[in-house]
mmCIF file of C-alpha atoms and ligand atoms in Angstrom:
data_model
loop_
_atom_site.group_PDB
_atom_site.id
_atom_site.type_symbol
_atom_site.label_atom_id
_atom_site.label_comp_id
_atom_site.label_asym_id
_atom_site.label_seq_id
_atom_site.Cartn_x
_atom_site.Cartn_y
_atom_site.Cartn_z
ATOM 1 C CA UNK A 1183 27.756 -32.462 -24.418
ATOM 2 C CA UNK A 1184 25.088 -29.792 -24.124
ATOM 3 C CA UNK A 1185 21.921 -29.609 -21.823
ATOM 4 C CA UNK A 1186 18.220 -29.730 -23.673
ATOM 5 C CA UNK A 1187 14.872 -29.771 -22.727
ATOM 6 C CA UNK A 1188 13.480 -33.530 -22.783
ATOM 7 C CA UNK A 1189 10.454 -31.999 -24.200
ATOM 8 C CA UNK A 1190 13.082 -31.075 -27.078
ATOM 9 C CA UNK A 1191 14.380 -34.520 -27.546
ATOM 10 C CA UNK A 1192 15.495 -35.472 -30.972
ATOM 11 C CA UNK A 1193 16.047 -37.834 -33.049
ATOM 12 C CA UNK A 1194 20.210 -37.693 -33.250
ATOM 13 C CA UNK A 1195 20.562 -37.207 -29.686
ATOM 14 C CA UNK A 1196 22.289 -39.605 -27.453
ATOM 15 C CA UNK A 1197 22.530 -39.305 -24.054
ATOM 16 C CA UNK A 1198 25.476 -37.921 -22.253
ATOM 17 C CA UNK A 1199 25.625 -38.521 -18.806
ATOM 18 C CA UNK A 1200 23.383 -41.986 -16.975
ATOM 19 C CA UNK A 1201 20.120 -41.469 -15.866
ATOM 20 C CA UNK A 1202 19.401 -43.096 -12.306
ATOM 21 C CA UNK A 1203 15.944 -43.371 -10.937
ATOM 22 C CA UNK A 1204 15.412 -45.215 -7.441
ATOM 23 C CA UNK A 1205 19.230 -45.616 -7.238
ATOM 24 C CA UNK A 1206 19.578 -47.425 -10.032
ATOM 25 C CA UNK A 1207 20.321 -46.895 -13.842
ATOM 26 C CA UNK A 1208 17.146 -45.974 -16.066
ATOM 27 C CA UNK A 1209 19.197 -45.338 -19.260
ATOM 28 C CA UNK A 1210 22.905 -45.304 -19.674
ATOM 29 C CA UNK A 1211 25.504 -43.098 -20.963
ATOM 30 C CA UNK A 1212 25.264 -43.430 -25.138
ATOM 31 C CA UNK A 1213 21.800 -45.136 -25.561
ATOM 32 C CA UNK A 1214 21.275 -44.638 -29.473
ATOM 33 C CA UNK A 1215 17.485 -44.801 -28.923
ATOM 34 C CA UNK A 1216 17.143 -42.006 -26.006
ATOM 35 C CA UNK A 1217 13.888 -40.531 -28.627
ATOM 36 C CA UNK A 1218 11.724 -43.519 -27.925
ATOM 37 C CA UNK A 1219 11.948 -42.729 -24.299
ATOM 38 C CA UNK A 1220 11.294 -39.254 -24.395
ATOM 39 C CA UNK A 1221 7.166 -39.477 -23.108
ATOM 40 C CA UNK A 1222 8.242 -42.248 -19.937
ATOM 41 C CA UNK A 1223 11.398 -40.104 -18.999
ATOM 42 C CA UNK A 1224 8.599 -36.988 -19.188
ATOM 43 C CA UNK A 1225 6.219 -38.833 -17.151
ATOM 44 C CA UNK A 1226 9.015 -39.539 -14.683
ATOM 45 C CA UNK A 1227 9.257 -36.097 -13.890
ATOM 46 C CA UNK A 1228 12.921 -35.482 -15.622
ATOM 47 C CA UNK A 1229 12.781 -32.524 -17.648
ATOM 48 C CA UNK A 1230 15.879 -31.819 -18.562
ATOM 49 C CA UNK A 1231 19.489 -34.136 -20.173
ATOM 50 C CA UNK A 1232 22.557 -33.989 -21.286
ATOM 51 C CA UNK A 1233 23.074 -34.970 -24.439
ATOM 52 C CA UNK A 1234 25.557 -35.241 -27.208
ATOM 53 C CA UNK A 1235 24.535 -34.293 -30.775
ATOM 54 C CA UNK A 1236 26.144 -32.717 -34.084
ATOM 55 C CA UNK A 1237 26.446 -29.164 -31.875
ATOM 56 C CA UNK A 1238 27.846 -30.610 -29.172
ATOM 57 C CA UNK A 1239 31.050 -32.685 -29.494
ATOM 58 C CA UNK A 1240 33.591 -30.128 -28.744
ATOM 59 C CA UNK A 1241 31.431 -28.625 -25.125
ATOM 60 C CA UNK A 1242 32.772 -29.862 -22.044
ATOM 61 C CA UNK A 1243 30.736 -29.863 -19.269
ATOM 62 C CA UNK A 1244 33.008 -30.213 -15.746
ATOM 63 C CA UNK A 1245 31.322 -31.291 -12.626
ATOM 64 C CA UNK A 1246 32.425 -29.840 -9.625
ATOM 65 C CA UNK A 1247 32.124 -33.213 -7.334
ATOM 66 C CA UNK A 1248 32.463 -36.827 -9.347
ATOM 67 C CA UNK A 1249 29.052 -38.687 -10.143
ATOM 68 C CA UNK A 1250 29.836 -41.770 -7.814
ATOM 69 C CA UNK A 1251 30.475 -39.091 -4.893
ATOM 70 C CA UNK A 1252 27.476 -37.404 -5.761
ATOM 71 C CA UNK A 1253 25.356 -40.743 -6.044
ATOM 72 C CA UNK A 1254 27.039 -42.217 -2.437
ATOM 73 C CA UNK A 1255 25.850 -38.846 -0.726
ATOM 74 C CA UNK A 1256 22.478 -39.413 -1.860
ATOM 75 C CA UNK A 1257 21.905 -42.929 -1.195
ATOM 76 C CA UNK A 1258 23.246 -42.167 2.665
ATOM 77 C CA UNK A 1259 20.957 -39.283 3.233
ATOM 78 C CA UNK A 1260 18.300 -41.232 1.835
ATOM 79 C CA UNK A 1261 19.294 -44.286 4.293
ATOM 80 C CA UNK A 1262 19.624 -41.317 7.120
ATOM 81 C CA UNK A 1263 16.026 -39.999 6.563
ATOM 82 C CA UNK A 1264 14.501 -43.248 6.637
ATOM 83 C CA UNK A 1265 15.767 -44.946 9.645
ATOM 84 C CA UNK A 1266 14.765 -41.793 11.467
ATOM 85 C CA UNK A 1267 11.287 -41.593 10.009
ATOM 86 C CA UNK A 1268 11.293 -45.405 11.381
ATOM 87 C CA UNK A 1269 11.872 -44.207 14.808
ATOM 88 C CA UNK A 1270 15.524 -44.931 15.002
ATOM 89 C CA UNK A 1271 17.942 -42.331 17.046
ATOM 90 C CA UNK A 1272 21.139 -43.124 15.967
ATOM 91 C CA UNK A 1273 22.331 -41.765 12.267
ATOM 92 C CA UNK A 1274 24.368 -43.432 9.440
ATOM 93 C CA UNK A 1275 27.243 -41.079 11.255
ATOM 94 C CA UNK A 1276 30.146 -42.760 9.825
ATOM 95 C CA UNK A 1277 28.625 -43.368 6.133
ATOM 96 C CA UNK A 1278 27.962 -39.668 6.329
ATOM 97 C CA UNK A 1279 31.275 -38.282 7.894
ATOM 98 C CA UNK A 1280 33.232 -40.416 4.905
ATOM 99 C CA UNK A 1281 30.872 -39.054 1.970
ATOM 100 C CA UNK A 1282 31.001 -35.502 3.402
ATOM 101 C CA UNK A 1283 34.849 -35.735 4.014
ATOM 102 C CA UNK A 1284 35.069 -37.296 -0.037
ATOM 103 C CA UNK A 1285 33.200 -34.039 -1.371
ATOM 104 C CA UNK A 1286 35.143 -31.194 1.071
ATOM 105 C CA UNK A 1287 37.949 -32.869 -0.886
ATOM 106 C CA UNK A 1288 37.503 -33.035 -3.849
ATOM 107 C CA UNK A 1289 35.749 -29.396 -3.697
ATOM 108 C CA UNK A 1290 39.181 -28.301 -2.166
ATOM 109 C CA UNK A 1291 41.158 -29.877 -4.979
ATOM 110 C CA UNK A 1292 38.813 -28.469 -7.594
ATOM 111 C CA UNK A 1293 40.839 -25.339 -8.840
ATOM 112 C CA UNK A 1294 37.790 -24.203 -11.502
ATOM 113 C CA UNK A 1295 37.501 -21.035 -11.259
ATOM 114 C CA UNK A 1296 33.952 -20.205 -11.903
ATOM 115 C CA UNK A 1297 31.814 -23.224 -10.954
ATOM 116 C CA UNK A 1298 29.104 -25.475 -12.780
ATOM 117 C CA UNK A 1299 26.605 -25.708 -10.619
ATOM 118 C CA UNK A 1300 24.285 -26.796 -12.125
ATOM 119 C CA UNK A 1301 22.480 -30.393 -11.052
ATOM 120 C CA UNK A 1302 19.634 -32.456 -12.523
ATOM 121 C CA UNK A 1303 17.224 -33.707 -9.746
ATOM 122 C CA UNK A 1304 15.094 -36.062 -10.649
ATOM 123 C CA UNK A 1305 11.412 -35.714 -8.927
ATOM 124 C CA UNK A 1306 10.807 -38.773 -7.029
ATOM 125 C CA UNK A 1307 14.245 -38.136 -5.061
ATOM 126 C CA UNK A 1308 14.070 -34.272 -4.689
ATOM 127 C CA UNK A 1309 14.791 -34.287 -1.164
ATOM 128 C CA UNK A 1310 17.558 -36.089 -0.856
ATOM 129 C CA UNK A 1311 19.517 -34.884 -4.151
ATOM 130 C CA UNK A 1312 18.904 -31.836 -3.149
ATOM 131 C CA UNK A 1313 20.435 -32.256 1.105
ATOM 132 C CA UNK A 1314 23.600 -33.289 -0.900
ATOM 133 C CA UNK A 1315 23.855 -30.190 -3.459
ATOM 134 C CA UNK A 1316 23.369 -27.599 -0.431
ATOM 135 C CA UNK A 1317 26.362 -29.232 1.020
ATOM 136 C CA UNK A 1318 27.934 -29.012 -2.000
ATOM 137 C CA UNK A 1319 27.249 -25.524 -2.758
ATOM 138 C CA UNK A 1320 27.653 -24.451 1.001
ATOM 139 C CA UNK A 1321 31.225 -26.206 1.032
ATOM 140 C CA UNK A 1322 32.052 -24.059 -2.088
ATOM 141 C CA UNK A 1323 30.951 -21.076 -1.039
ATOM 142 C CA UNK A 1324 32.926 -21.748 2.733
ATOM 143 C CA UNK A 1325 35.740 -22.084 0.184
ATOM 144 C CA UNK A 1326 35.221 -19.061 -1.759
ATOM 145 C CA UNK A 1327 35.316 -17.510 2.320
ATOM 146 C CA UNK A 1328 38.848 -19.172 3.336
ATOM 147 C CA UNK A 1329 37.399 -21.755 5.849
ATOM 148 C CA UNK A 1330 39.708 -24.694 7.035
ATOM 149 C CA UNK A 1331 38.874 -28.372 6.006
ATOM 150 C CA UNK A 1332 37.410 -28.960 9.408
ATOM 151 C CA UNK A 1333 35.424 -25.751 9.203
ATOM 152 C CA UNK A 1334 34.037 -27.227 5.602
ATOM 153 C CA UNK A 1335 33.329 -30.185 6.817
ATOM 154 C CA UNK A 1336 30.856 -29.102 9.441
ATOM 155 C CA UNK A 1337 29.596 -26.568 6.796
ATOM 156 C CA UNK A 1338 29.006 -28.913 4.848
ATOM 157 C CA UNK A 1339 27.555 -32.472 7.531
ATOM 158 C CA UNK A 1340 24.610 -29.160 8.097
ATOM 159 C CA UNK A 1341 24.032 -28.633 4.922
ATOM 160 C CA UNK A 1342 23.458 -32.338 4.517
ATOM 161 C CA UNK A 1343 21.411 -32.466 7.026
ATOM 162 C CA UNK A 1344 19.721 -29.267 7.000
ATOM 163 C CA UNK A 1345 16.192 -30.301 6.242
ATOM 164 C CA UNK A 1346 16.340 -33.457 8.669
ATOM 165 C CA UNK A 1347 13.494 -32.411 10.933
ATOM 166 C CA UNK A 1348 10.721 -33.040 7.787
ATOM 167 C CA UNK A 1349 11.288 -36.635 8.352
ATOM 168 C CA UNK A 1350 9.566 -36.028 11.417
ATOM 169 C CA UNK A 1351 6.765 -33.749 9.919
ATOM 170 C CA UNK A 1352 3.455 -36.011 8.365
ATOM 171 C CA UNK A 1353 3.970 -37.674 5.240
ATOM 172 C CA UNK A 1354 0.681 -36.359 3.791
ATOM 173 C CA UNK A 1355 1.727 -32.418 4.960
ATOM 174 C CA UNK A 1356 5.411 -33.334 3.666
ATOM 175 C CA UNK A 1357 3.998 -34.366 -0.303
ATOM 176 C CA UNK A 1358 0.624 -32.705 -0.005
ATOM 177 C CA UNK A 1359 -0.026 -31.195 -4.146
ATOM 178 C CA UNK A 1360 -1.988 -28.178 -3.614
ATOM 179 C CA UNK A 1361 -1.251 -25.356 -0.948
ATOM 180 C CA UNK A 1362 -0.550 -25.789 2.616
ATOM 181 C CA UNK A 1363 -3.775 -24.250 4.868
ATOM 182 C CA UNK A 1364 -2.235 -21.520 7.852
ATOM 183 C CA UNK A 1365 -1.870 -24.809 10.180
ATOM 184 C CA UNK A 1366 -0.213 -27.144 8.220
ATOM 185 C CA UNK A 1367 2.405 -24.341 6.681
ATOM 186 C CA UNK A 1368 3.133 -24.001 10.770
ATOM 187 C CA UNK A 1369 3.969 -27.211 11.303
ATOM 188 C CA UNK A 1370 5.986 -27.300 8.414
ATOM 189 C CA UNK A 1371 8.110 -24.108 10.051
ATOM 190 C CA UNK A 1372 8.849 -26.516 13.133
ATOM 191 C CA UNK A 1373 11.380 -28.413 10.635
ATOM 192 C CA UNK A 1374 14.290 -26.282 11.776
ATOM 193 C CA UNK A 1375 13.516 -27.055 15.484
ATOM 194 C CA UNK A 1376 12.437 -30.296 14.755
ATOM 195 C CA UNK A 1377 15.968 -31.327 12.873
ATOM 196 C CA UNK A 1378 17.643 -29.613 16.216
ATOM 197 C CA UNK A 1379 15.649 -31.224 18.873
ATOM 198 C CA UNK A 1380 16.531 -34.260 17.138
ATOM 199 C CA UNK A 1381 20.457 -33.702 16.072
ATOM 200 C CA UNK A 1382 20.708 -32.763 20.167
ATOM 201 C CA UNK A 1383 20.337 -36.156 21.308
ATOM 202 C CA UNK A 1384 23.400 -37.199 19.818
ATOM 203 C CA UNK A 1385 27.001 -35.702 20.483
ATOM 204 C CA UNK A 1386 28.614 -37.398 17.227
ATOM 205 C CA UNK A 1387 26.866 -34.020 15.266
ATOM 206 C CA UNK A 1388 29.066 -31.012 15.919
ATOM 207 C CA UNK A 1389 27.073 -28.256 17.173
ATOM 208 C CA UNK A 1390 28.337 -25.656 14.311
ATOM 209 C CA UNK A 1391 26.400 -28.176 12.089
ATOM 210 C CA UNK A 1392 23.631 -28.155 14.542
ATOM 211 C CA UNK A 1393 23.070 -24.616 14.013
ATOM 212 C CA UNK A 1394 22.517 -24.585 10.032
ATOM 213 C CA UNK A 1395 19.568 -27.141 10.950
ATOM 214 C CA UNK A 1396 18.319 -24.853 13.451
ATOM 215 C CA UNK A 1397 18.740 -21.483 11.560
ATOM 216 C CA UNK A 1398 18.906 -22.060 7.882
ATOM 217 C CA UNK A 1399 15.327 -20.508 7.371
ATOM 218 C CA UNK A 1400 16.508 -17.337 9.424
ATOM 219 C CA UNK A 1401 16.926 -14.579 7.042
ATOM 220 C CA UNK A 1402 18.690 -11.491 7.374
ATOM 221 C CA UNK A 1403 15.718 -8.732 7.434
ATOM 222 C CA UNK A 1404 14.071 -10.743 10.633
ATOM 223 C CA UNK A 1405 11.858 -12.214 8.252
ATOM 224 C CA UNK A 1406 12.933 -15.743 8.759
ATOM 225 C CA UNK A 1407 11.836 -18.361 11.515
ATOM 226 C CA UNK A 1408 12.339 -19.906 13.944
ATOM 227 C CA UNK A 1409 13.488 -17.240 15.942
ATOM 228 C CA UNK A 1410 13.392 -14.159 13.345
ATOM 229 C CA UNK A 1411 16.806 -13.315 14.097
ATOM 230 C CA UNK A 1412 18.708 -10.337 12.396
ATOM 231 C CA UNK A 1413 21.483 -9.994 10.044
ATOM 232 C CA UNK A 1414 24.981 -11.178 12.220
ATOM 233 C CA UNK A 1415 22.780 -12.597 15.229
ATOM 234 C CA UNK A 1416 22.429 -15.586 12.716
ATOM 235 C CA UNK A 1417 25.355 -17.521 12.631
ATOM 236 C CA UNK A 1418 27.299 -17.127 9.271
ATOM 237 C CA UNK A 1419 27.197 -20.996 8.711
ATOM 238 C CA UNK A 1420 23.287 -20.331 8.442
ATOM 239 C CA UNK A 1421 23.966 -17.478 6.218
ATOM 240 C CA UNK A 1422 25.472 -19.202 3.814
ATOM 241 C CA UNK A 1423 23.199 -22.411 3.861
ATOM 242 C CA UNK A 1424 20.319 -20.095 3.687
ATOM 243 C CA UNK A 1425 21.813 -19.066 0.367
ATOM 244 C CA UNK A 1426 22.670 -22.648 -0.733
ATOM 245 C CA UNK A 1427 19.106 -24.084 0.259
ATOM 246 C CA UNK A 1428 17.748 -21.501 -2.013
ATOM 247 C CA UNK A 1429 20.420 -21.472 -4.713
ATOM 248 C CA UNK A 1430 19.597 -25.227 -5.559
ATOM 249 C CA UNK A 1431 15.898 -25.002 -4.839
ATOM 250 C CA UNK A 1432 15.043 -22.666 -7.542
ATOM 251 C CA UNK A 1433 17.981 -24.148 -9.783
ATOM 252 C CA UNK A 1434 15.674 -27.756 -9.368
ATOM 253 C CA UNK A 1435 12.875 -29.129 -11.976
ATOM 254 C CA UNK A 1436 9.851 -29.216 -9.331
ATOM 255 C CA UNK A 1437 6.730 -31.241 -9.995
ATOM 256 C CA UNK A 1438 4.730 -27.972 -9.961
ATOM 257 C CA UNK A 1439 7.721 -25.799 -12.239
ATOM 258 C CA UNK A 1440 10.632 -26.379 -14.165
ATOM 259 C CA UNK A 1441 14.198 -25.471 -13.273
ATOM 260 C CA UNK A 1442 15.328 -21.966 -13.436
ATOM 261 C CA UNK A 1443 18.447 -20.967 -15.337
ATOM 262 C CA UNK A 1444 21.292 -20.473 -13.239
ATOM 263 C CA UNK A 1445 21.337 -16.876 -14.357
ATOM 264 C CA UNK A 1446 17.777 -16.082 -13.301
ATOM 265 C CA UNK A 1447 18.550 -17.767 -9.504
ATOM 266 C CA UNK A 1448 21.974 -15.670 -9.542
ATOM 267 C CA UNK A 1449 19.348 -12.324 -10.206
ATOM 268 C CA UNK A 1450 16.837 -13.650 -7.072
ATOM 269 C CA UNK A 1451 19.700 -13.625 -4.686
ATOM 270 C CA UNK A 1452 21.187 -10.364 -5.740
ATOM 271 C CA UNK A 1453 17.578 -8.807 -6.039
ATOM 272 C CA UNK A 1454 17.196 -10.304 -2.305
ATOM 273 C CA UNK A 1455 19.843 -9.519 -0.642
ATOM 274 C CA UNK A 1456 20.122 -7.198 2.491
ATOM 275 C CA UNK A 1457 16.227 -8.374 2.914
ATOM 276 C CA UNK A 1458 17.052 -12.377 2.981
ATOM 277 C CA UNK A 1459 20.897 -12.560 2.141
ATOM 278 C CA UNK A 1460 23.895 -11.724 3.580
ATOM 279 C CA UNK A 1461 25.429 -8.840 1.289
ATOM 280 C CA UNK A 1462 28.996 -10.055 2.204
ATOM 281 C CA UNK A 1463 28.594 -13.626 1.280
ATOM 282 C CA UNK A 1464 26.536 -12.988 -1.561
ATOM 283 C CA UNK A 1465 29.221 -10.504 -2.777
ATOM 284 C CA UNK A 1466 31.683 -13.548 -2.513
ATOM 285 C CA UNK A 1467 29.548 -16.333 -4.038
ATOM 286 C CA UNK A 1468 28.132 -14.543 -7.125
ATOM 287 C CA UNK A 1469 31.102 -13.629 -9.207
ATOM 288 C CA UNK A 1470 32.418 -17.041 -8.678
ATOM 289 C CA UNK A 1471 29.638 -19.151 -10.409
ATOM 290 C CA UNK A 1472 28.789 -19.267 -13.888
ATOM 291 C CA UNK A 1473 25.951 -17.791 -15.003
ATOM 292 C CA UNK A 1474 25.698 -19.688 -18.143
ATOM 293 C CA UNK A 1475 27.065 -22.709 -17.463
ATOM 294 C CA UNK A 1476 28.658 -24.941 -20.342
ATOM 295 C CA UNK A 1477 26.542 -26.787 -22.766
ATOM 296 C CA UNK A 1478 23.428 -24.211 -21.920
ATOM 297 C CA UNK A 1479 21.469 -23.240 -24.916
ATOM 298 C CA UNK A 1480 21.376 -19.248 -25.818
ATOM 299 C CA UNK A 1481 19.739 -16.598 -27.829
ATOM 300 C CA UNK A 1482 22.242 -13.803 -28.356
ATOM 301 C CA UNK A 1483 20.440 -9.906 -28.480
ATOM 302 C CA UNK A 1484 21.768 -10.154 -32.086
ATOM 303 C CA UNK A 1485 19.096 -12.564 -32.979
ATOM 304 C CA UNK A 1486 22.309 -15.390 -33.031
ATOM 305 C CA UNK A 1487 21.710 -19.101 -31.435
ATOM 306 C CA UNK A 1488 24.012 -20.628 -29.902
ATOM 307 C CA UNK A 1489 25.470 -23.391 -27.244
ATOM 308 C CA UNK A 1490 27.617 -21.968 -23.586
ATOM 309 C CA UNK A 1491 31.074 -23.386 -24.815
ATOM 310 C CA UNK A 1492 33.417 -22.443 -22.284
ATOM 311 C CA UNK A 1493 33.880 -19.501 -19.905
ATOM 312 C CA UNK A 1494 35.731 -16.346 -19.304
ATOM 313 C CA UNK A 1495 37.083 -16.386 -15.837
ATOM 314 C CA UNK A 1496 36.170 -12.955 -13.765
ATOM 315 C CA UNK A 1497 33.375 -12.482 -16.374
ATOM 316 C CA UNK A 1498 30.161 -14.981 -15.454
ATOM 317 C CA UNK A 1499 28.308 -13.121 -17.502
ATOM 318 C CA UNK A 1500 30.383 -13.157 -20.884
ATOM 319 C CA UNK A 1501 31.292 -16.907 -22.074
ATOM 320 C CA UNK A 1502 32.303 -17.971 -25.436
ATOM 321 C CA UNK A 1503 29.690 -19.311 -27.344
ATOM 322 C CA UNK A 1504 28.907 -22.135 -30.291
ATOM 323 C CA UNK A 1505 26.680 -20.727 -32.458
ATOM 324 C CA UNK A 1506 24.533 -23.178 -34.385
ATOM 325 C CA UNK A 1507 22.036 -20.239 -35.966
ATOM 326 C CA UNK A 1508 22.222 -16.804 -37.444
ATOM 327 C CA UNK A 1509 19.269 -14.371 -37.060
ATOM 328 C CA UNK A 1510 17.902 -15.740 -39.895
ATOM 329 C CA UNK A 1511 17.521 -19.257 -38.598
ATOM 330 C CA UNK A 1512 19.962 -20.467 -41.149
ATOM 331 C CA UNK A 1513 22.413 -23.648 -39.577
ATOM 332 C CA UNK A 1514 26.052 -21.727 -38.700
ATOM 333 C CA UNK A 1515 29.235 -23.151 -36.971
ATOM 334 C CA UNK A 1516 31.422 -20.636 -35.538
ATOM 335 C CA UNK A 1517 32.552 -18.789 -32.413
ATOM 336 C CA UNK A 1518 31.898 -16.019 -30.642
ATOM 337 C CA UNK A 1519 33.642 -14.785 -27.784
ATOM 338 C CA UNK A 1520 31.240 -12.275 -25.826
ATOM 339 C CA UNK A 1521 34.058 -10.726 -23.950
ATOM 340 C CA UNK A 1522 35.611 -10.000 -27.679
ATOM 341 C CA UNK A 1523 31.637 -8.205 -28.372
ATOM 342 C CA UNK A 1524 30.670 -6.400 -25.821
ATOM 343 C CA UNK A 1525 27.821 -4.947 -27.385
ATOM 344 C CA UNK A 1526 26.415 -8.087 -27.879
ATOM 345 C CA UNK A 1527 24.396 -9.949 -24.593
ATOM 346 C CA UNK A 1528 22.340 -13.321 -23.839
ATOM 347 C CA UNK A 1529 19.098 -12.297 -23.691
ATOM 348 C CA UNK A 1530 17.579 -16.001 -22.947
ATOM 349 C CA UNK A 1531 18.427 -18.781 -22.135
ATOM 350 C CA UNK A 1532 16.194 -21.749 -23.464
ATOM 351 C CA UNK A 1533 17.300 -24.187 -20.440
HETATM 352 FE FE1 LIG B 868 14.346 -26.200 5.304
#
């Protein structure tokens, strides 16, 4: 399968992987007619598919965490965030311990090397989609660092619930379209506090989990907030959710932007870090993710096109490639190994 633009849909495409809207399936897995649907699935705010086509049938993309997982953890946070926008003060806590213990495992079992992460979001259910993928992508990078299970697993129940105070920040602040004025961007900054305040009432939330709610928007310069703390004063658990938050958030299709490649959020963290990041952590993450994921599509400094086929573990930045068109635009099947030409780079990735 390989990943398009939906504004790039055609004709002898069929989709690769369901699409779910609301928790349920829009399209599934195959549909034949996928074209027809290309303006509603546009107007639904889903920008991007996988699909298989003539290019396609020998890329395999691997997920790090299974769909179902992936789907549970979303419907639960979803469940979480609206019982306590009701009011409620007790949380889903078993529903969440079981999904979060189900992804720490299957994270620990996954023995890839260099890790997909990439994740389609689709609009209407940013938030929650992404409160699962930071726990995903803190629980990998904990992983990458040598934490125990149990260690993950609190990692990973903050990076669940690491934006849990906006449920208790105005609904008309929370989805406002345009800028925030100076007032309403501080009330937004009380999320952090917010999400603590809230996660203190109960003692079924560890307080290492506690403290990536509290701190994730710390950042390493003194920049951050709520408490502009520096560099080890934040606790590493906020660290690396700090890095995770914004892995995934530029890695997203927004209403307001599309998605950047993985490559382009992998540059933003390096570019950042000492100011926002933790140069350790970040040190540990990058090499381990791929740049350019399976199934991405490529333009080669050779003038070549060509699809992400499969990749060259300790290299993120040199995978094999599919290429479908010669400098000339001319239709071409063969491989190319970029660690085989080194004098040859990506120089853009089309999604
Ligand atoms: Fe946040």
């Amino acid at each position: 399968m390989r990943l398009v633009l939906t504004e790039n849909l055609k004709e002898d495409m069929k989709l690769a992987k369901p699409i779910y809207e609301k928790g349920s399936i829009l399209l599934n897995k195959e549909v034949t007619d996928l074209f027809k649907y290309k303006d509603k699935l546009l107007e639904l705010g889903i920008k991007h598919l996988y699909v298989e086509d003539r290019y396609s049938h020998d890329i395999k993309v691997n997920d790090i965490i299974k769909d179902t997982t992936r789907r549970q953890g979303k419907k639960i946070v979803k469940k979480t965030f609206n019982k306590i926008k009701k009011g409620f003060i007790d949380l889903n806590i078993g529903e969440l311990k079981a999904v979060i213990e189900e992804i720490t495992s299957e994270l620990v079992k996954n023995e890839d090397i260099l890790l997909n992460l990439v994740s389609l979001k689709s609009a209407s259910d940013y938030t929650y989609e992404h409160s699962v993928n930071v726990s995903i992508v803190c629980i990998s990078l904990g992983k990458m660092l040598g934490y125990s299970e149990s260690e993950l697993f609190k990692l990973g129940m903050g990076g669940m619930l690491h934006d849990i105070g906006k449920t208790l920040i105005p609904e008309e602040i929370l989805n406002k379209p345009g800028p925030l004025t100076d007032y309403e961007y501080q009330l937004m900054k009380n999320h952090p506090e917010l999400g603590f305040n809230y996660l203190q009432q109960l003692d079924t939330v560890s307080p290492l989990s506690r403290i990536v709610v509290f701190s994730h928007h710390e950042r390493v310069d003194g920049s951050g907030y709520p408490r502009g703390l520096m560099g080890s004063e934040i606790h590493e658990f906020a660290r690396v959710a700090a890095i995770a938050d914004v892995f995934d958030a530029l890695t997203s299709d927004r209403v307001y932007r599309d998605k950047w490649p993985t490559y382009k959020a992998a540059e933003y963290i390096m570019n950042n870090t000492e100011r926002f990041f933790d140069y350790q952590l970040v040190k540990k993450f990058l090499p381990q993710i791929s740049f350019y994921p399976n199934g991405v599509e490529v333009i080669l400094s050779n003038g070549y096109r060509g699809i992400v086929k499969n990749q060259n573990i300790g290299f993120p930045t040199r995978p094999l490639i599919y290429l479908i068109e010669d400098d000339q635009g001319n239709e071409i099947t063969k491989e190319m190994d970029l660690l085989k030409h080194m004098n040859i780079v990506i120089t853009k990735v089309i999604v």
